[in-house]
Amino acid sequence: MVRGHFSPSFESKPIREIAYETLKHAIITGEIPAGVRIVETEYADLMHISRTPLREALRKLERDGLVEYVLRRGVVVRAFTLADVEEIYTIRNALEMLTLPAIVDNATPEGIASLREKLLRMDQMVEKNDIEALSPLARAFHTELTRMSKLNRILRVIEGQDEYITRFSALSIANEPRRQAAHKEHHEMVSLVEKKDVEGFEQLMRKHIERSKENCLAALAHSQFMKA
Amino acid sequence: MVRGHFSPSFESKPIREIAYETLKHAIITGEIPAGVRIVETEYADLMHISRTPLREALRKLERDGLVEYVLRRGVVVRAFTLADVEEIYTIRNALEMLTLPAIVDNATPEGIASLREKLLRMDQMVEKNDIEALSPLARAFHTELTRMSKLNRILRVIEGQDEYITRFSALSIANEPRRQAAHKEHHEMVSLVEKKDVEGFEQLMRKHIERSKENCLAALAHSQFMKA
DNA sequence: GGTTCCAGGATAGTATACAAAAAACAAGAT
DNA sequence: ATCTTGTTTTTTGTATACTATCCTGGAACC
């Protein structure tokens, strides 16, 4: 937080937002492992901010379920089990299926063009095997697709759950054959939406999510992310 | 907030939690209508607390989606449309269906006994047509039932959505014939869980939620809750 | 009459100060 | 030696102080 002592928003973003995003990222990537107690003064000093915005960030993380608040003991980073990952995929699957008809209904030529444009950029990443760059793009693709449904509340929940998975979806995408297949599926999705083939879209999507879940769980089983 | 100037937790609960719950309730019941800007000093004075805990409560409400944060302008109570209500029911329906097999699997004799005990109390309320008392009990019944699934993440989402509906489910229950029918369905649910009849349970539940949604939407259409 | 610019008030953003609870520690009694 | 109890330290909870920004309203100017 390199900025003058009193400057609430250097470039239009409260410090608490930065703190929130920083902490969220740190927790999701495992940089701050589960079980760790977040002592306010410690982290405030670390980030060169005061306790006030840090605390507000913690309240948001608390609502997100990323940290747990214990009365008069502050917050502790919550654990994350394999069962959690499964459950998250289950939620995402169920809710995403609900959006599909609305996506097909609301898809505009411009929207589809925008998706195609994203796919084009992704093509290159896949070719170059640049996983680092592909991962966020793939996520953006999905987000944009889902957003077309205009079902804002469902969206909010899906995106909330997605945040938990980001950390793992990178693992999932690391698998070469799966990466190729997933990319091909992304192309198909757009075509089906364009053709307004709801049935086909639903079938494809169900498989797509199921496979990425399998892949993610398999990758996780071999990784050292999980402890329990 | 009647308490000495410096007493963080009179009876083990931070002021920010009280503020959070109070505001949430006020927003959900419509006491603070949509579009209203929540000026920090104003509400802090109103509740006889300082801005700090109030702000932390606002951050939580922000994550809940009950208020909207505008840069440097604070928070505004978000609007609530009929489409929102429909979407919420859709979410709840989809997720609740996911929990049913797990509920049947994890149901213990004690758990069923506890549900039956609740039903017994509800019987009286239904008989006396005491809607005020029945409403929270009915909600508690559903919560307890869903909790049996042990699917904690799904639960968290469902309960999050449920909070939005509380305000309207009272309307729904006000309808005499529906109230009677719903109560009967509650009894059936427990029986089906006890018999471990997943299929029957699923069928009943699907209808139950669908009907309560219809009822709620119908009631809403006639009420003055909705503006848009 | 309308537009621009300045001043001042209102309000959010942040920092800091201080109280209270809990935890950690030390010393004495049993 | 262990339990108890008193004291210190750490850390959370809350209040307050201060600053930056936005908004409003009015004066000056065209």
Short mmCIF file of C-alpha atoms (C1' of nucleotides) in Angstrom, two decimals:
data_model
loop_
_atom_site.label_atom_id
_atom_site.label_comp_id
_atom_site.label_asym_id
_atom_site.label_seq_id
_atom_site.Cartn_x
_atom_site.Cartn_y
_atom_site.Cartn_z
CA MET A 1 0.00 0.00 0.00
CA VAL A 2 2.46 2.62 -1.10
CA ARG A 3 0.53 5.84 -0.94
CA GLY A 4 0.42 8.98 1.12
CA HIS A 5 -0.78 8.62 4.65
CA PHE A 6 -4.20 10.02 4.06
CA SER A 7 -5.43 9.07 0.66
CA PRO A 8 -8.56 6.95 0.70
CA SER A 9 -8.59 6.07 -2.93
CA PHE A 10 -5.56 6.70 -5.01
CA GLU A 11 -7.03 5.26 -8.13
CA SER A 12 -10.65 4.89 -7.17
CA LYS A 13 -10.60 1.81 -5.03
CA PRO A 14 -10.82 1.76 -1.26
CA ILE A 15 -7.96 0.15 0.59
CA ARG A 16 -10.37 -2.31 2.11
CA GLU A 17 -11.11 -3.64 -1.37
CA ILE A 18 -7.45 -4.15 -2.07
CA ALA A 19 -7.01 -5.81 1.28
CA TYR A 20 -10.03 -7.99 0.59
CA GLU A 21 -8.79 -9.09 -2.79
CA THR A 22 -5.26 -9.62 -1.59
CA LEU A 23 -6.33 -11.76 1.32
CA LYS A 24 -8.84 -13.67 -0.75
CA HIS A 25 -6.19 -14.48 -3.30
CA ALA A 26 -3.74 -15.48 -0.62
CA ILE A 27 -6.25 -17.80 0.97
CA ILE A 28 -7.45 -19.32 -2.28
CA THR A 29 -3.95 -20.02 -3.51
CA GLY A 30 -3.06 -21.52 -0.18
CA GLU A 31 -0.45 -18.90 0.54
CA ILE A 32 -2.17 -18.48 3.88
CA PRO A 33 -3.00 -22.05 4.79
CA ALA A 34 -6.11 -23.27 6.56
CA GLY A 35 -6.13 -23.05 10.30
CA VAL A 36 -3.96 -19.98 10.45
CA ARG A 37 -5.23 -17.29 12.72
CA ILE A 38 -5.24 -13.84 11.17
CA VAL A 39 -4.08 -11.41 13.81
CA GLU A 40 -5.25 -7.97 12.82
CA THR A 41 -2.28 -5.86 13.87
CA GLU A 42 0.09 -8.33 12.30
CA TYR A 43 -1.54 -8.27 8.90
CA ALA A 44 -2.26 -4.56 9.04
CA ASP A 45 1.43 -3.88 9.61
CA LEU A 46 2.34 -6.35 6.91
CA MET A 47 0.20 -4.51 4.38
CA HIS A 48 1.07 -1.08 5.73
CA ILE A 49 -2.52 -0.19 6.40
CA SER A 50 -4.50 0.43 9.53
CA ARG A 51 -6.72 -2.09 11.20
CA THR A 52 -9.95 -0.44 10.09
CA PRO A 53 -9.95 -1.36 6.38
CA LEU A 54 -8.41 -4.71 7.21
CA ARG A 55 -11.25 -5.51 9.55
CA GLU A 56 -13.80 -4.53 6.94
CA ALA A 57 -12.10 -6.88 4.51
CA LEU A 58 -12.27 -9.63 7.10
CA ARG A 59 -16.00 -9.12 7.51
CA LYS A 60 -16.45 -9.70 3.81
CA LEU A 61 -14.28 -12.80 3.87
CA GLU A 62 -16.36 -13.97 6.78
CA ARG A 63 -19.54 -13.71 4.67
CA ASP A 64 -17.74 -15.49 1.87
CA GLY A 65 -17.04 -18.36 4.20
CA LEU A 66 -13.31 -18.18 3.62
CA VAL A 67 -12.56 -17.37 7.21
CA GLU A 68 -14.30 -18.26 10.38
CA TYR A 69 -14.97 -15.80 13.15
CA VAL A 70 -14.56 -16.94 16.71
CA LEU A 71 -15.97 -14.70 19.36
CA ARG A 72 -13.29 -12.46 20.79
CA ARG A 73 -10.59 -14.51 19.11
CA GLY A 74 -10.73 -13.03 15.65
CA VAL A 75 -10.75 -14.93 12.40
CA VAL A 76 -9.17 -18.20 11.34
CA VAL A 77 -8.73 -19.43 7.77
CA ARG A 78 -11.18 -22.21 7.11
CA ALA A 79 -10.24 -25.66 5.98
CA PHE A 80 -11.13 -27.11 2.63
CA THR A 81 -11.81 -30.78 2.10
CA LEU A 82 -12.29 -32.95 -0.95
CA ALA A 83 -15.96 -33.22 -0.01
CA ASP A 84 -16.13 -29.44 -0.22
CA VAL A 85 -14.78 -29.45 -3.74
CA GLU A 86 -17.30 -32.06 -4.76
CA GLU A 87 -20.12 -30.11 -3.21
CA ILE A 88 -19.05 -26.93 -4.92
CA TYR A 89 -19.05 -28.62 -8.29
CA THR A 90 -22.45 -30.08 -7.52
CA ILE A 91 -23.85 -26.64 -6.77
CA ARG A 92 -22.27 -25.14 -9.81
CA ASN A 93 -23.53 -27.93 -12.00
CA ALA A 94 -27.10 -27.68 -10.79
CA LEU A 95 -27.26 -23.92 -11.07
CA GLU A 96 -25.44 -23.66 -14.35
CA MET A 97 -27.88 -26.08 -15.93
CA LEU A 98 -30.68 -23.74 -14.91
CA THR A 99 -29.19 -20.89 -16.86
CA LEU A 100 -28.78 -22.67 -20.18
CA PRO A 101 -32.22 -22.04 -21.68
CA ALA A 102 -31.99 -18.39 -20.70
CA ILE A 103 -28.56 -18.16 -22.30
CA VAL A 104 -29.88 -19.47 -25.60
CA ASP A 105 -32.87 -17.15 -25.36
CA ASN A 106 -30.86 -14.04 -24.67
CA ALA A 107 -27.87 -14.67 -26.89
CA THR A 108 -27.33 -11.84 -29.33
CA PRO A 109 -25.13 -11.90 -32.45
CA GLU A 110 -22.83 -9.41 -30.74
CA GLY A 111 -22.58 -11.60 -27.66
CA ILE A 112 -21.71 -14.61 -29.73
CA ALA A 113 -19.14 -12.60 -31.65
CA SER A 114 -17.57 -11.56 -28.38
CA LEU A 115 -17.36 -15.17 -27.26
CA ARG A 116 -15.81 -16.17 -30.59
CA GLU A 117 -13.27 -13.44 -30.19
CA LYS A 118 -12.32 -14.82 -26.79
CA LEU A 119 -12.06 -18.31 -28.23
CA LEU A 120 -9.70 -17.03 -30.88
CA ARG A 121 -7.32 -15.73 -28.26
CA MET A 122 -7.65 -18.97 -26.37
CA ASP A 123 -6.76 -20.93 -29.48
CA GLN A 124 -3.33 -19.40 -29.35
CA MET A 125 -2.83 -20.14 -25.69
CA VAL A 126 -3.82 -23.74 -26.21
CA GLU A 127 -1.41 -23.98 -29.13
CA LYS A 128 1.42 -22.52 -27.11
CA ASN A 129 0.45 -24.61 -24.07
CA ASP A 130 0.47 -21.40 -22.07
CA ILE A 131 -1.57 -22.56 -19.11
CA GLU A 132 -0.89 -19.47 -17.06
CA ALA A 133 -2.57 -17.28 -19.63
CA LEU A 134 -5.27 -19.74 -20.60
CA SER A 135 -6.66 -20.28 -17.14
CA PRO A 136 -8.07 -16.79 -16.56
CA LEU A 137 -9.27 -16.56 -20.14
CA ALA A 138 -11.18 -19.82 -19.82
CA ARG A 139 -12.80 -18.52 -16.72
CA ALA A 140 -13.70 -15.26 -18.40
CA PHE A 141 -15.25 -17.24 -21.23
CA HIS A 142 -17.47 -19.15 -18.87
CA THR A 143 -18.42 -16.06 -16.95
CA GLU A 144 -19.41 -14.21 -20.08
CA LEU A 145 -21.42 -17.15 -21.32
CA THR A 146 -23.26 -17.52 -18.04
CA ARG A 147 -23.87 -13.80 -17.80
CA MET A 148 -25.86 -13.95 -21.01
CA SER A 149 -28.62 -15.66 -19.07
CA LYS A 150 -29.27 -12.40 -17.23
CA LEU A 151 -30.28 -14.47 -14.23
CA ASN A 152 -28.43 -12.24 -11.87
CA ARG A 153 -29.09 -13.97 -8.62
CA ILE A 154 -28.16 -17.39 -9.89
CA LEU A 155 -25.11 -15.79 -11.39
CA ARG A 156 -24.10 -14.30 -8.12
CA VAL A 157 -24.20 -17.70 -6.46
CA ILE A 158 -22.33 -19.42 -9.27
CA GLU A 159 -19.62 -16.82 -9.31
CA GLY A 160 -19.37 -17.01 -5.56
CA GLN A 161 -18.76 -20.74 -5.79
CA ASP A 162 -16.43 -20.36 -8.73
CA GLU A 163 -14.07 -18.34 -6.65
CA TYR A 164 -13.38 -21.35 -4.53
CA ILE A 165 -12.57 -23.44 -7.54
CA THR A 166 -10.18 -21.06 -9.25
CA ARG A 167 -7.43 -22.42 -7.14
CA PHE A 168 -8.11 -25.92 -8.37
CA SER A 169 -9.23 -25.34 -11.90
CA ALA A 170 -5.64 -24.44 -12.71
CA LEU A 171 -4.72 -27.94 -11.64
CA SER A 172 -7.46 -29.34 -13.77
CA ILE A 173 -6.37 -27.45 -16.86
CA ALA A 174 -2.80 -28.62 -16.41
CA ASN A 175 -3.83 -31.98 -17.83
CA GLU A 176 -2.91 -31.85 -21.52
CA PRO A 177 -5.58 -34.08 -23.10
CA ARG A 178 -8.32 -32.65 -20.92
CA ARG A 179 -7.22 -29.15 -21.89
CA GLN A 180 -7.54 -29.95 -25.57
CA ALA A 181 -10.92 -31.58 -25.13
CA ALA A 182 -12.27 -28.78 -22.99
CA HIS A 183 -11.21 -26.24 -25.53
CA LYS A 184 -12.98 -28.12 -28.27
CA GLU A 185 -16.07 -28.23 -26.10
CA HIS A 186 -15.96 -24.48 -25.65
CA HIS A 187 -16.13 -24.08 -29.41
CA GLU A 188 -19.05 -26.45 -29.63
CA MET A 189 -20.92 -24.57 -26.92
CA VAL A 190 -20.88 -21.37 -28.89
CA SER A 191 -22.06 -23.14 -32.01
CA LEU A 192 -24.94 -24.76 -30.17
CA VAL A 193 -25.98 -21.48 -28.62
CA GLU A 194 -25.87 -19.86 -32.03
CA LYS A 195 -28.02 -22.65 -33.44
CA LYS A 196 -30.33 -22.23 -30.46
CA ASP A 197 -30.06 -25.93 -29.76
CA VAL A 198 -30.97 -26.00 -26.09
CA GLU A 199 -31.03 -29.76 -25.84
CA GLY A 200 -27.62 -30.19 -27.34
CA PHE A 201 -26.26 -27.37 -25.24
CA GLU A 202 -27.58 -28.95 -22.08
CA GLN A 203 -26.14 -32.33 -22.95
CA LEU A 204 -22.73 -30.88 -23.74
CA MET A 205 -22.66 -28.71 -20.68
CA ARG A 206 -23.57 -31.50 -18.35
CA LYS A 207 -20.70 -33.56 -19.69
CA HIS A 208 -18.32 -30.63 -19.69
CA ILE A 209 -18.83 -29.80 -16.05
CA GLU A 210 -18.83 -33.43 -15.02
CA ARG A 211 -15.52 -34.05 -16.75
CA SER A 212 -13.85 -31.00 -15.35
CA LYS A 213 -15.01 -32.06 -11.91
CA GLU A 214 -13.57 -35.54 -12.37
CA ASN A 215 -10.38 -34.08 -13.64
CA CYS A 216 -10.11 -31.64 -10.81
CA LEU A 217 -10.76 -34.26 -8.16
CA ALA A 218 -8.23 -36.59 -9.73
CA ALA A 219 -5.63 -33.85 -9.82
CA LEU A 220 -6.39 -32.92 -6.25
CA ALA A 221 -5.99 -36.46 -5.00
CA HIS A 222 -2.41 -36.35 -6.19
CA SER A 223 -1.65 -32.85 -5.03
CA GLN A 224 -0.54 -31.76 -1.64
CA PHE A 225 -3.24 -29.11 -1.38
CA MET A 226 -5.47 -31.30 0.66
CA LYS A 227 -4.41 -32.41 4.04
CA ALA A 228 -7.36 -34.29 5.44
CA MET B 1 -27.84 -0.43 22.13
CA VAL B 2 -28.38 0.23 25.80
CA ARG B 3 -25.09 -0.50 27.41
CA GLY B 4 -22.17 1.25 28.99
CA HIS B 5 -19.99 3.26 26.71
CA PHE B 6 -17.21 0.76 26.61
CA SER B 7 -18.62 -2.70 26.65
CA PRO B 8 -17.88 -4.66 23.51
CA SER B 9 -20.04 -7.65 24.25
CA PHE B 10 -22.53 -7.44 27.02
CA GLU B 11 -23.87 -10.88 26.44
CA SER B 12 -21.32 -12.35 24.09
CA LYS B 13 -22.20 -10.77 20.79
CA PRO B 14 -20.35 -7.93 19.13
CA ILE B 15 -22.32 -4.79 18.40
CA ARG B 16 -21.54 -5.19 14.73
CA GLU B 17 -23.48 -8.45 14.73
CA ILE B 18 -26.46 -6.81 16.34
CA ALA B 19 -26.25 -3.98 13.86
CA TYR B 20 -25.98 -6.47 11.03
CA GLU B 21 -28.99 -8.45 12.10
CA THR B 22 -31.03 -5.38 12.85
CA LEU B 23 -30.33 -3.83 9.47
CA LYS B 24 -30.85 -7.09 7.65
CA HIS B 25 -34.21 -7.52 9.30
CA ALA B 26 -35.19 -3.96 8.57
CA ILE B 27 -34.29 -4.34 4.91
CA ILE B 28 -35.95 -7.73 4.49
CA THR B 29 -39.18 -6.60 6.09
CA GLY B 30 -39.16 -3.50 3.96
CA GLU B 31 -38.86 -1.21 6.94
CA ILE B 32 -35.98 0.40 5.10
CA PRO B 33 -37.24 0.44 1.53
CA ALA B 34 -35.20 -0.12 -1.59
CA GLY B 35 -33.34 2.83 -2.95
CA VAL B 36 -32.76 4.41 0.43
CA ARG B 37 -29.25 5.56 1.02
CA ILE B 38 -27.81 4.49 4.34
CA VAL B 39 -25.81 7.41 5.67
CA GLU B 40 -23.37 6.11 8.22
CA THR B 41 -23.49 8.86 10.82
CA GLU B 42 -27.26 8.97 10.66
CA TYR B 43 -27.75 5.27 11.33
CA ALA B 44 -24.94 5.13 13.84
CA ASP B 45 -26.62 7.88 15.84
CA LEU B 46 -29.98 6.18 15.44
CA MET B 47 -28.64 2.96 16.92
CA HIS B 48 -26.47 4.74 19.47
CA ILE B 49 -23.31 3.12 18.24
CA SER B 50 -20.21 4.43 16.52
CA ARG B 51 -19.58 4.24 12.82
CA THR B 52 -17.01 1.46 13.09
CA PRO B 53 -19.27 -1.50 13.92
CA LEU B 54 -21.96 -0.11 11.64
CA ARG B 55 -19.55 -0.03 8.73
CA GLU B 56 -18.51 -3.61 9.39
CA ALA B 57 -22.16 -4.59 9.35
CA LEU B 58 -22.56 -2.79 6.02
CA ARG B 59 -19.67 -4.74 4.54
CA LYS B 60 -21.46 -7.94 5.38
CA LEU B 61 -24.73 -6.72 3.93
CA GLU B 62 -22.77 -5.77 0.86
CA ARG B 63 -21.55 -9.36 0.45
CA ASP B 64 -25.08 -10.56 1.03
CA GLY B 65 -26.24 -8.43 -1.85
CA LEU B 66 -28.78 -6.58 0.27
CA VAL B 67 -27.11 -3.26 -0.23
CA GLU B 68 -25.10 -1.85 -3.06
CA TYR B 69 -21.87 0.04 -2.55
CA VAL B 70 -21.20 3.08 -4.66
CA LEU B 71 -17.70 4.43 -4.58
CA ARG B 72 -17.43 7.31 -2.19
CA ARG B 73 -21.18 7.52 -1.84
CA GLY B 74 -21.73 4.69 0.62
CA VAL B 75 -24.41 2.06 0.42
CA VAL B 76 -27.92 2.02 -0.96
CA VAL B 77 -30.57 -0.59 -0.27
CA ARG B 78 -31.02 -2.73 -3.34
CA ALA B 79 -34.31 -3.23 -5.10
CA PHE B 80 -36.22 -6.45 -5.21
CA THR B 81 -38.32 -7.44 -8.20
CA LEU B 82 -40.77 -10.22 -8.87
CA ALA B 83 -38.17 -11.77 -11.15
CA ASP B 84 -35.83 -11.88 -8.16
CA VAL B 85 -38.34 -13.82 -6.13
CA GLU B 86 -38.81 -16.27 -8.94
CA GLU B 87 -35.09 -16.72 -9.32
CA ILE B 88 -34.62 -17.26 -5.62
CA TYR B 89 -37.24 -19.97 -5.61
CA THR B 90 -35.58 -21.53 -8.62
CA ILE B 91 -32.26 -21.64 -6.85
CA ARG B 92 -33.76 -23.00 -3.72
CA ASN B 93 -35.68 -25.61 -5.60
CA ALA B 94 -32.67 -26.84 -7.56
CA LEU B 95 -30.39 -26.98 -4.55
CA GLU B 96 -32.92 -28.44 -2.19
CA MET B 97 -33.57 -31.29 -4.60
CA LEU B 98 -29.87 -32.10 -4.44
CA THR B 99 -29.98 -32.60 -0.71
CA LEU B 100 -32.88 -35.05 -0.60
CA PRO B 101 -30.99 -38.32 -1.08
CA ALA B 102 -28.46 -37.24 1.52
CA ILE B 103 -31.25 -36.38 3.93
CA VAL B 104 -32.74 -39.85 3.60
CA ASP B 105 -29.31 -41.39 3.98
CA ASN B 106 -28.36 -39.48 7.08
CA ALA B 107 -31.71 -39.43 8.84
CA THR B 108 -31.48 -40.93 12.30
CA PRO B 109 -34.37 -42.03 14.50
CA GLU B 110 -33.55 -39.17 16.86
CA GLY B 111 -33.60 -36.68 14.01
CA ILE B 112 -36.99 -37.92 12.87
CA ALA B 113 -38.28 -37.79 16.40
CA SER B 114 -37.15 -34.20 16.65
CA LEU B 115 -38.96 -33.33 13.44
CA ARG B 116 -42.11 -35.06 14.69
CA GLU B 117 -41.90 -33.07 17.87
CA LYS B 118 -41.79 -29.86 15.85
CA LEU B 119 -44.74 -31.00 13.78
CA LEU B 120 -46.71 -31.61 16.94
CA ARG B 121 -46.23 -28.04 18.00
CA MET B 122 -47.11 -26.86 14.51
CA ASP B 123 -50.33 -28.87 14.64
CA GLN B 124 -51.55 -26.60 17.39
CA MET B 125 -50.61 -23.44 15.55
CA VAL B 126 -52.42 -24.61 12.45
CA GLU B 127 -55.46 -25.47 14.52
CA LYS B 128 -55.46 -22.08 16.18
CA ASN B 129 -54.70 -20.37 12.89
CA ASP B 130 -51.83 -18.62 14.64
CA ILE B 131 -49.85 -17.55 11.60
CA GLU B 132 -47.44 -15.37 13.53
CA ALA B 133 -46.20 -18.33 15.52
CA LEU B 134 -46.40 -20.87 12.73
CA SER B 135 -44.21 -19.02 10.27
CA PRO B 136 -40.91 -19.26 12.17
CA LEU B 137 -41.68 -22.82 13.21
CA ALA B 138 -42.28 -23.87 9.63
CA ARG B 139 -39.01 -22.35 8.66
CA ALA B 140 -37.24 -24.11 11.51
CA PHE B 141 -38.76 -27.36 10.35
CA HIS B 142 -37.39 -26.93 6.86
CA THR B 143 -34.01 -25.87 8.11
CA GLU B 144 -33.70 -28.86 10.38
CA LEU B 145 -34.77 -31.18 7.61
CA THR B 146 -32.28 -29.75 5.16
CA ARG B 147 -29.49 -29.77 7.72
CA MET B 148 -29.80 -33.52 7.97
CA SER B 149 -28.16 -33.77 4.58
CA LYS B 150 -24.89 -32.61 6.11
CA LEU B 151 -24.14 -30.93 2.81
CA ASN B 152 -22.85 -27.83 4.47
CA ARG B 153 -21.98 -25.76 1.45
CA ILE B 154 -25.28 -26.32 -0.29
CA LEU B 155 -26.94 -25.57 2.99
CA ARG B 156 -25.13 -22.30 3.29
CA VAL B 157 -26.39 -21.21 -0.10
CA ILE B 158 -29.95 -22.35 0.55
CA GLU B 159 -30.10 -20.60 3.87
CA GLY B 160 -28.65 -17.50 2.31
CA GLN B 161 -31.43 -17.47 -0.26
CA ASP B 162 -34.05 -18.33 2.31
CA GLU B 163 -33.33 -15.16 4.15
CA TYR B 164 -34.64 -13.21 1.22
CA ILE B 165 -37.85 -15.18 1.16
CA THR B 166 -38.70 -14.96 4.85
CA ARG B 167 -40.34 -11.68 4.18
CA PHE B 168 -42.64 -13.22 1.62
CA SER B 169 -43.21 -16.69 2.99
CA ALA B 170 -45.34 -15.10 5.67
CA LEU B 171 -47.57 -13.84 2.87
CA SER B 172 -47.66 -17.28 1.37
CA ILE B 173 -48.68 -18.95 4.61
CA ALA B 174 -51.46 -16.46 5.12
CA ASN B 175 -53.53 -18.33 2.56
CA GLU B 176 -55.74 -20.67 4.57
CA PRO B 177 -56.16 -23.64 2.21
CA ARG B 178 -52.50 -23.55 1.23
CA ARG B 179 -51.50 -23.51 4.86
CA GLN B 180 -53.50 -26.62 5.57
CA ALA B 181 -52.11 -28.42 2.54
CA ALA B 182 -48.54 -27.44 3.28
CA HIS B 183 -48.85 -28.69 6.81
CA LYS B 184 -50.13 -32.02 5.60
CA GLU B 185 -47.21 -32.21 3.21
CA HIS B 186 -44.79 -31.62 6.06
CA HIS B 187 -46.18 -34.66 7.81
CA GLU B 188 -45.84 -36.72 4.66
CA MET B 189 -42.24 -35.65 4.22
CA VAL B 190 -41.22 -37.04 7.57
CA SER B 191 -42.99 -40.31 6.86
CA LEU B 192 -41.28 -40.68 3.52
CA VAL B 193 -37.87 -39.94 5.02
CA GLU B 194 -38.54 -42.49 7.71
CA LYS B 195 -39.52 -45.04 5.09
CA LYS B 196 -36.39 -44.09 3.15
CA ASP B 197 -38.51 -43.54 0.07
CA VAL B 198 -36.24 -41.20 -1.86
CA GLU B 199 -38.41 -41.19 -4.99
CA GLY B 200 -41.54 -40.31 -3.14
CA PHE B 201 -39.74 -37.72 -1.12
CA GLU B 202 -38.38 -36.09 -4.26
CA GLN B 203 -41.77 -36.02 -5.91
CA LEU B 204 -43.46 -34.53 -2.90
CA MET B 205 -40.74 -31.95 -2.35
CA ARG B 206 -40.78 -30.80 -5.93
CA LYS B 207 -44.50 -30.18 -5.71
CA HIS B 208 -44.25 -28.61 -2.28
CA ILE B 209 -41.72 -26.01 -3.32
CA GLU B 210 -43.47 -25.36 -6.61
CA ARG B 211 -46.76 -24.73 -4.87
CA SER B 212 -45.31 -22.46 -2.25
CA LYS B 213 -43.62 -20.50 -5.02
CA GLU B 214 -46.88 -20.12 -6.93
CA ASN B 215 -48.63 -19.10 -3.78
CA CYS B 216 -46.00 -16.61 -2.85
CA LEU B 217 -45.93 -15.02 -6.30
CA ALA B 218 -49.70 -14.81 -6.35
CA ALA B 219 -49.75 -13.16 -2.95
CA LEU B 220 -47.03 -10.78 -4.00
CA ALA B 221 -48.85 -9.70 -7.12
CA HIS B 222 -51.62 -8.39 -4.88
CA SER B 223 -49.41 -6.88 -2.25
CA GLN B 224 -47.83 -3.49 -2.22
CA PHE B 225 -44.35 -4.86 -1.48
CA MET B 226 -43.30 -4.68 -5.08
CA LYS B 227 -43.06 -1.41 -6.80
CA ALA B 228 -41.60 -2.13 -10.17
"C1'" DG C 1 -30.80 33.52 -18.48
"C1'" DG C 2 -27.42 30.38 -18.45
"C1'" DT C 3 -22.71 28.82 -17.39
"C1'" DT C 4 -18.59 28.51 -14.70
"C1'" DC C 5 -16.13 28.62 -10.69
"C1'" DC C 6 -15.38 28.86 -5.91
"C1'" DA C 7 -16.56 28.00 -0.97
"C1'" DG C 8 -18.31 25.47 2.50
"C1'" DG C 9 -20.91 21.77 4.29
"C1'" DA C 10 -21.85 16.88 4.34
"C1'" DT C 11 -20.03 12.34 4.26
"C1'" DA C 12 -17.07 8.43 3.17
"C1'" DG C 13 -12.19 6.61 3.96
"C1'" DT C 14 -8.58 5.89 7.05
"C1'" DA C 15 -5.87 6.20 11.13
"C1'" DT C 16 -5.34 6.16 15.87
"C1'" DA C 17 -6.59 5.90 20.78
"C1'" DC C 18 -8.33 3.49 24.40
"C1'" DA C 19 -11.13 -0.05 27.00
"C1'" DA C 20 -12.15 -4.85 27.94
"C1'" DA C 21 -11.60 -9.51 27.37
"C1'" DA C 22 -8.70 -13.34 26.92
"C1'" DA C 23 -4.36 -15.53 26.99
"C1'" DA C 24 0.15 -16.07 28.78
"C1'" DC C 25 2.96 -15.92 32.45
"C1'" DA C 26 4.73 -15.76 37.16
"C1'" DA C 27 4.59 -16.59 41.94
"C1'" DG C 28 2.68 -18.39 45.98
"C1'" DA C 29 -0.04 -21.80 48.52
"C1'" DT C 30 -1.48 -26.45 49.29
"C1'" DA D 1 4.46 -30.95 41.70
"C1'" DT D 2 0.21 -29.00 40.77
"C1'" DC D 3 -3.34 -26.05 41.33
"C1'" DT D 4 -4.64 -21.42 42.15
"C1'" DT D 5 -4.45 -16.71 41.78
"C1'" DG D 6 -2.71 -12.30 40.63
"C1'" DT D 7 -0.37 -9.67 37.05
"C1'" DT D 8 1.25 -8.57 32.59
"C1'" DT D 9 0.69 -8.86 27.62
"C1'" DT D 10 -1.66 -9.51 23.57
"C1'" DT D 11 -5.44 -8.71 20.82
"C1'" DT D 12 -10.11 -7.77 19.78
"C1'" DG D 13 -14.04 -4.34 20.10
"C1'" DT D 14 -15.44 0.31 19.87
"C1'" DA D 15 -15.06 5.18 19.72
"C1'" DT D 16 -13.17 9.21 18.00
"C1'" DA D 17 -10.27 12.27 15.24
"C1'" DC D 18 -8.80 13.68 11.02
"C1'" DT D 19 -8.61 13.97 5.84
"C1'" DA D 20 -10.18 13.71 1.03
"C1'" DT D 21 -13.78 13.85 -1.83
"C1'" DC D 22 -18.21 14.88 -3.43
"C1'" DC D 23 -22.17 17.82 -3.66
"C1'" DT D 24 -24.70 21.98 -3.28
"C1'" DG D 25 -25.57 26.62 -3.69
"C1'" DG D 26 -24.55 31.05 -4.77
"C1'" DA D 27 -21.74 34.74 -6.84
"C1'" DA D 28 -19.44 36.37 -10.83
"C1'" DC D 29 -19.18 36.44 -15.55
"C1'" DC D 30 -20.63 35.96 -20.33
#
